[in-house]
Structures are given as structure tokens and as C-alpha cells.
mmCIF file of C-alpha atoms in Angstrom:
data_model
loop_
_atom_site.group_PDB
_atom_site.id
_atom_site.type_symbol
_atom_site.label_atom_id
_atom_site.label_comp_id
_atom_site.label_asym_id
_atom_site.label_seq_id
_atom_site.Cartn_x
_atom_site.Cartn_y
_atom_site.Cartn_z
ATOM 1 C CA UNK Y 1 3.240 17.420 4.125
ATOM 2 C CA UNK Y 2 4.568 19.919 1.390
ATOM 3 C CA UNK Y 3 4.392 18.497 -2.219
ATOM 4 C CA UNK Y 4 8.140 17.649 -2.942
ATOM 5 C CA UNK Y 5 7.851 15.173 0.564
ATOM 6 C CA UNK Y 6 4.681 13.779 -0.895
ATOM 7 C CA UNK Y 7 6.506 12.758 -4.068
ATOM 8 C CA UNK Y 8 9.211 11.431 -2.128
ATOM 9 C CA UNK Y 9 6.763 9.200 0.251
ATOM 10 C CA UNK Y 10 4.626 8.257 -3.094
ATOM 11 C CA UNK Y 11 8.342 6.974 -4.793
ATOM 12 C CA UNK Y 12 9.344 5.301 -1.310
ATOM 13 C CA UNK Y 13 6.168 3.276 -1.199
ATOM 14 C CA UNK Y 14 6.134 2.442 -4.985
ATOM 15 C CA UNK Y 15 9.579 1.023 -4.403
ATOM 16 C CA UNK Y 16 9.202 -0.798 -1.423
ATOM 17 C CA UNK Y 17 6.292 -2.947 -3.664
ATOM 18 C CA UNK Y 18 8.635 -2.759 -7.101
ATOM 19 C CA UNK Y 19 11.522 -4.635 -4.680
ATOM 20 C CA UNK Y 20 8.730 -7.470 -3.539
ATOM 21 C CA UNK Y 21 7.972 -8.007 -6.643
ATOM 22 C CA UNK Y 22 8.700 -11.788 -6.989
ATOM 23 C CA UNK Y 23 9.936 -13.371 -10.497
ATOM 24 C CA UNK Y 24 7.175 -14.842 -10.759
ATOM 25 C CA UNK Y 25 4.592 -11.826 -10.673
ATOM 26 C CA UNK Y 26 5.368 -10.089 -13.475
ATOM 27 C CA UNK Y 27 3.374 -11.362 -15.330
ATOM 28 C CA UNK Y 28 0.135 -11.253 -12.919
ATOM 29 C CA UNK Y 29 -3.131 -8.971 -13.165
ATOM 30 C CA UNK Y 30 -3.455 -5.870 -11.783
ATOM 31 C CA UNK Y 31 -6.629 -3.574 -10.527
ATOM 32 C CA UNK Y 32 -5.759 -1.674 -13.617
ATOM 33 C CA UNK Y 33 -7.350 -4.412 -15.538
ATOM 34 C CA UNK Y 34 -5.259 -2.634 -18.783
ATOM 35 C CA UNK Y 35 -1.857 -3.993 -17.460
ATOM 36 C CA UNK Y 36 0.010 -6.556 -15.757
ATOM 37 C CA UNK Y 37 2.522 -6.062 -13.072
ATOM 38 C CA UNK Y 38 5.755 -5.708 -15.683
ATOM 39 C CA UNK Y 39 3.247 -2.841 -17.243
ATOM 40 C CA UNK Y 40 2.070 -1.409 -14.424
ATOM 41 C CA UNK Y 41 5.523 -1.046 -13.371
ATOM 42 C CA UNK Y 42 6.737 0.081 -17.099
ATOM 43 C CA UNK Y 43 4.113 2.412 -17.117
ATOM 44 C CA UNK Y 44 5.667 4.353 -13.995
ATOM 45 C CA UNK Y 45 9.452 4.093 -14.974
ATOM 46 C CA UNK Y 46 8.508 5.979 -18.409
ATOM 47 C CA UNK Y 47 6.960 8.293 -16.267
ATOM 48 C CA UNK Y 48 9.419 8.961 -14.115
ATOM 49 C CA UNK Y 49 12.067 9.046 -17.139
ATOM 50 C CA UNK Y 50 9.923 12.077 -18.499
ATOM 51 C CA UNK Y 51 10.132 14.256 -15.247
ATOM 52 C CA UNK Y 52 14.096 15.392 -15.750
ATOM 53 C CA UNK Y 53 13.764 16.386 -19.942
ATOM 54 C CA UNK Y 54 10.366 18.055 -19.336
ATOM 55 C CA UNK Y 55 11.776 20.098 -15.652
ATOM 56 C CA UNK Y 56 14.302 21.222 -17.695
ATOM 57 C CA UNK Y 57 11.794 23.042 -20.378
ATOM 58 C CA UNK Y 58 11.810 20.743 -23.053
ATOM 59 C CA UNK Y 59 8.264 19.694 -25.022
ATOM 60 C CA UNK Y 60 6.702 16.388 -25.273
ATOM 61 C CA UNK Y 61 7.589 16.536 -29.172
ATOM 62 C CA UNK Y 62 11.786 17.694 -28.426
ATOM 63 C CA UNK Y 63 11.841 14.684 -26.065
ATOM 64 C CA UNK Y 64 10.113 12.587 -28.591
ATOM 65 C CA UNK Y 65 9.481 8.814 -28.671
ATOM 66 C CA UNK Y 66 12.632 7.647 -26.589
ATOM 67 C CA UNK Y 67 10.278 6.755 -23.444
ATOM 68 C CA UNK Y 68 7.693 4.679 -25.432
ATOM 69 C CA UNK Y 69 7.727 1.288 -25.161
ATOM 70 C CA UNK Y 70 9.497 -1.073 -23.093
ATOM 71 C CA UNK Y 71 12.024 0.737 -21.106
ATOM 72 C CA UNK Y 72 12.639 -1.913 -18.142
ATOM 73 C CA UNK Y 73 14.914 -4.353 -19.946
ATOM 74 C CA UNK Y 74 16.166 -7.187 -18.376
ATOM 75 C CA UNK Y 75 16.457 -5.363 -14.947
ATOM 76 C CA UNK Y 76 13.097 -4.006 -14.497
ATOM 77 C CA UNK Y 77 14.640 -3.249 -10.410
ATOM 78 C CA UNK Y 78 17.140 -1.254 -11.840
ATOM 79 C CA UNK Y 79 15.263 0.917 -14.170
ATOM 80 C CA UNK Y 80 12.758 1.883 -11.577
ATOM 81 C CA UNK Y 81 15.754 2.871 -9.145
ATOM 82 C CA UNK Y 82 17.654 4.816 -12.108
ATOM 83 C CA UNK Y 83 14.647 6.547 -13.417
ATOM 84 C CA UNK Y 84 12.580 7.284 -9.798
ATOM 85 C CA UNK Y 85 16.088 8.548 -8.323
ATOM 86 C CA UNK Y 86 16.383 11.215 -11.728
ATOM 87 C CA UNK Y 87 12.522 12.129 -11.150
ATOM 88 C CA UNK Y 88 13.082 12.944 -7.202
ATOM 89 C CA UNK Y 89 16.390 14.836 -8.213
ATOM 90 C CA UNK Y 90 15.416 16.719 -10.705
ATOM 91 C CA UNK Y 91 12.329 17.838 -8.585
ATOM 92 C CA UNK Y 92 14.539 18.492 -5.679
ATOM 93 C CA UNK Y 93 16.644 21.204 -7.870
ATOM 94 C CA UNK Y 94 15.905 25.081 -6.583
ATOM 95 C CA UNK Y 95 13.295 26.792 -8.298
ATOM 96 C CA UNK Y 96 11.643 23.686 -9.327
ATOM 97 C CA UNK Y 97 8.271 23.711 -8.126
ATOM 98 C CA UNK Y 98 8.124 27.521 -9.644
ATOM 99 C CA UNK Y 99 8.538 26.359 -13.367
ATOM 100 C CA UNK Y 100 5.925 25.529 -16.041
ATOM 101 C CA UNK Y 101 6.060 22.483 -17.614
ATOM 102 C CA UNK Y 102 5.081 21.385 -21.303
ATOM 103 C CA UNK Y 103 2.795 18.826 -20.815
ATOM 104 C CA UNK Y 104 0.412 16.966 -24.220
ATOM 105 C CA UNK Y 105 -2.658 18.985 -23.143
ATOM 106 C CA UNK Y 106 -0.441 22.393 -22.720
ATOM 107 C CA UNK Y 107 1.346 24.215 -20.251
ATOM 108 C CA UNK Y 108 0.868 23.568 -16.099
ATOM 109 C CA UNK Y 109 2.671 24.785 -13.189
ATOM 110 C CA UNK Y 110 5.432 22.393 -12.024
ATOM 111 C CA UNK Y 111 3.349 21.920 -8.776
ATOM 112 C CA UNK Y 112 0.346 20.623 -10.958
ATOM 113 C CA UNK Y 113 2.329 18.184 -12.902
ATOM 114 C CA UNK Y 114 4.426 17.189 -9.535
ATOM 115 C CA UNK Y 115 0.551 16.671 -8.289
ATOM 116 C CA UNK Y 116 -0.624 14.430 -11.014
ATOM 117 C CA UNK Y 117 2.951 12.502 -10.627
ATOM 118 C CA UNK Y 118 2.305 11.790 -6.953
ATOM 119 C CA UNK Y 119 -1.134 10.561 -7.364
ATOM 120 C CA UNK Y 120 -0.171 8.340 -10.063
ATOM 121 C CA UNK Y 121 2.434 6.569 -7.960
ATOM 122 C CA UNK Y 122 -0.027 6.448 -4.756
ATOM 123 C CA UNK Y 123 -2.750 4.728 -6.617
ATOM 124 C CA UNK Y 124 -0.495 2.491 -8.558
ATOM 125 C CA UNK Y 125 1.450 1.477 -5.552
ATOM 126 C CA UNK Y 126 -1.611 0.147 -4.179
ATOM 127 C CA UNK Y 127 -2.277 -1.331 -7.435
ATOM 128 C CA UNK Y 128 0.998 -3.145 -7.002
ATOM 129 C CA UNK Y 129 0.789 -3.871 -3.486
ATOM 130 C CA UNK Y 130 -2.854 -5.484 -4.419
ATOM 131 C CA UNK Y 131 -1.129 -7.281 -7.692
ATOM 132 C CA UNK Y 132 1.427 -8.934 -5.607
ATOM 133 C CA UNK Y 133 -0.034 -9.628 -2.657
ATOM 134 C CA UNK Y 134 1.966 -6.872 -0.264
ATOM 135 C CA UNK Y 135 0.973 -4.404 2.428
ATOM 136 C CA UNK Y 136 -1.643 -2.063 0.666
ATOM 137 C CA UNK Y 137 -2.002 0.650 3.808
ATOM 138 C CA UNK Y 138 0.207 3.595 2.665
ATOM 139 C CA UNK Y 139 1.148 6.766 4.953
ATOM 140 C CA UNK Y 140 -2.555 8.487 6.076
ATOM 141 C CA UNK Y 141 -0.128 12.091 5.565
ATOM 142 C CA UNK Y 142 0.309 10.851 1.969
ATOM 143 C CA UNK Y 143 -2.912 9.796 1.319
ATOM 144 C CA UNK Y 144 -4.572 13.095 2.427
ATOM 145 C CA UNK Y 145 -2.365 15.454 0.581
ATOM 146 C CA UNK Y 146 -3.299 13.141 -2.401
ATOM 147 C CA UNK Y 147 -7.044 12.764 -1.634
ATOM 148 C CA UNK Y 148 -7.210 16.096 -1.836
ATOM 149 C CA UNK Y 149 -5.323 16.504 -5.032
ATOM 150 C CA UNK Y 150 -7.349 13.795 -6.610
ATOM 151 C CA UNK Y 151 -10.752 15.774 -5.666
ATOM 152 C CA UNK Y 152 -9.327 18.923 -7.270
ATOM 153 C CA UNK Y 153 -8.005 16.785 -10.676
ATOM 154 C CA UNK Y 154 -11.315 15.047 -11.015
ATOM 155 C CA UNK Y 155 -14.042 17.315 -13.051
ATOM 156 C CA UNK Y 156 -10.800 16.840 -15.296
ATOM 157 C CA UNK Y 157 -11.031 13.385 -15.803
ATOM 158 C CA UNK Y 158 -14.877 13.138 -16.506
ATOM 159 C CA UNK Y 159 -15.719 10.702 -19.191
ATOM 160 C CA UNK Y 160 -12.068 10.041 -19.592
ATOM 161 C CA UNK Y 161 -9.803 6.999 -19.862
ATOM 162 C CA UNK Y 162 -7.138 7.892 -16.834
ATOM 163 C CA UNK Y 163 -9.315 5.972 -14.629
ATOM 164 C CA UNK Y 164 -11.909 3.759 -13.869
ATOM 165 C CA UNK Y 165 -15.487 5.894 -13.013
ATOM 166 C CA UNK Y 166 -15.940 6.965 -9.553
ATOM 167 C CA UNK Y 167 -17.359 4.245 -6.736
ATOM 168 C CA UNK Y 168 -19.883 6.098 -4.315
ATOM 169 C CA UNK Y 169 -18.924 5.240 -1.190
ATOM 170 C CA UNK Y 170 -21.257 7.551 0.816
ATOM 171 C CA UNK Y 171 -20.214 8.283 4.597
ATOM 172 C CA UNK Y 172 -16.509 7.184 4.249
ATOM 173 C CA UNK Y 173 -14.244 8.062 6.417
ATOM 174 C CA UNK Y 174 -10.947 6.180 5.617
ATOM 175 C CA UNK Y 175 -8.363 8.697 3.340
ATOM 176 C CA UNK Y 176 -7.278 5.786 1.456
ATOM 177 C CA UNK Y 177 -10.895 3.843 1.044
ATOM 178 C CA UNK Y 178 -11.960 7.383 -0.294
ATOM 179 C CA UNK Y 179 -9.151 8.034 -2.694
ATOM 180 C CA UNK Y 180 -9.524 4.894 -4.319
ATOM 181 C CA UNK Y 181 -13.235 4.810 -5.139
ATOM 182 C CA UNK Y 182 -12.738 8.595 -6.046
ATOM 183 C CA UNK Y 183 -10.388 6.265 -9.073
ATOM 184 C CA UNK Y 184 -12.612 3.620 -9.351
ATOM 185 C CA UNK Y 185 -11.305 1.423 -7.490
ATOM 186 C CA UNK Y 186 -12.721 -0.973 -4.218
ATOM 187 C CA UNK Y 187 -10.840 -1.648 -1.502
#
């Protein structure tokens, strides 16, 4: 699986769990002990909103605050369709994956940022699916490509706050099991 159909499959399975999302949940915990589901979900919408302004060449400071904060409204649905269907378009244009991007830390190849994008939504689709009581198992294609990403992001993340330590998990040999302890998470 090529990294512009990983993204897609990471945004397919974060929206199949976004659309279960009952009224009622948004408000309930999440693995990511930091946020609730309406966060969780917040959390990847601004993300998503960033992708088009910073594939285009423009800095974290020219795009300024205009993503911070709340940016579901009272249609949290609808925002996560709107901004996830800008984020796979704008990745989708030609030459995409061939730019460099103008990330808070400095400048990475398009592939790296689409990279850290992907894993995000993976891991916090299962956080969602967990959250809300859905289907957790996620495409095993998907899961590799982003196992493997994850291993190659991780000296990076070292005494970090992007996620939890790592859970040993010695002699595993589930993709997704794997993955998630690599974040700090259990299955």
C-alpha cells in the first residue's frame, strides 16, 4: 500500500467511527486520557484543516491561529467530512508527495508529514472506536505500512508528550497489538 492509499484507508476508518458516534458520546473518555471524544475528534478536524494551507507552501505562522480552538461547531459530522475531504484532495494533487512542507519543528518532505498524518488518524481511530464502543480491528495493509512508520518516527518522540511511553510487549505478533503499545497504548 503506497502512502497516499494509506491516508485514504486511515480517513475511511476514522470516518466510519466519527459517523457512529452517538449524541450521547461526545462527551465520553478516551485512551488519550487528555481528551474526550468531541476533542479527540476536534483534535483531527484541525488537523486535517492544516493539510491544504501548509501543501500549498504556506508556514505555520502565515496560516496563523484560524485552526485553534473549537472548529467543529454545531455539526461536528460535517466538519470532519469538509475538512478530511480538503486533506485527501489536496494530497491527491500532482506533485504532492514531492513538496516540502513547513512544519513547527522545520521543514519535512511531504511524504514525512503525509506519514505522521496517517498514523495520527490510525491510532486515534482506534482511540475512537475504543471511546465509543465500535469495531477497533482496522485494515492489517494499513496497519503495517503504519507500524512501520511509527518504528521509524519513534527515537523522535523519546521523552516527549505525542504519546503515551512505549508498552513492551515482547514476542508480538499482531500489526495492530504492536503499533499500539509502540504508542502506549494496551489492547
Amino acid at each position: 500500500m503506497d502512502l497516499l492509499a494509506a491516508h485514504r484507508s486511515a480517513v475511511s476508518q476514522f470516518d466510519a467511527r466519527v459517523g457512529a458516534i452517538h449524541d450521547s458520546q461526545w462527551g465520553s473518555a478516551t485512551p488519550d486520557t487528555q481528551w474526550d471524544v468531541r476533542d479527540l475528534v476536534n483534535h483531527l478536524v484541525s488537523e486535517q484543516l492544516w493539510v491544504p494551507p501548509l501543501m500549498a507552501g504556506r508556514t505555520i505562522g502565515e496560516v496563523g491561529d484560524q485552526f485553534d480552538g473549537d472548529v467543529l461547531g454545531d455539526d461536528p459530522r460535517a466538519e470532519w467530512a469538509t475538512a478530511s475531504a480538503g486533506a485527501v484532495g489536496a494530497l491527491a494533487e500532482p506533485g504532492a508527495v514531492d513538496r516540502t512542507v513547513h512544519l513547527s519543528f522545520g521543514d519535512t518532505t511531504a511524504a514525512d508529514y503525509i506519514g505522521q498524518l496517517t498514523l495520527d488518524l490510525t491510532v486515534h481511530a482506534w482511540d475512537l472506536a475504543r471511546a465509543i464502543g465500535y469495531q477497533e480491528e482496522m485494515p492489517n495493509d494499513l496497519v503495517a505500512v503504519i507500524l512501520e512508520t511509527a518504528k521509524g518516527f519513534a527515537d523522535r518522540w523519546e521523552g516527549g508528550e505525542i504519546f503515551a511511553p512505549p508498552i513492551p510487549v515482547p514476542g508480538c505478533t499482531d500489526d495492530l497489538t504492536e503499533l499500539l503499545a509502540l504508542l502506549g497504548r494496551r489492547r
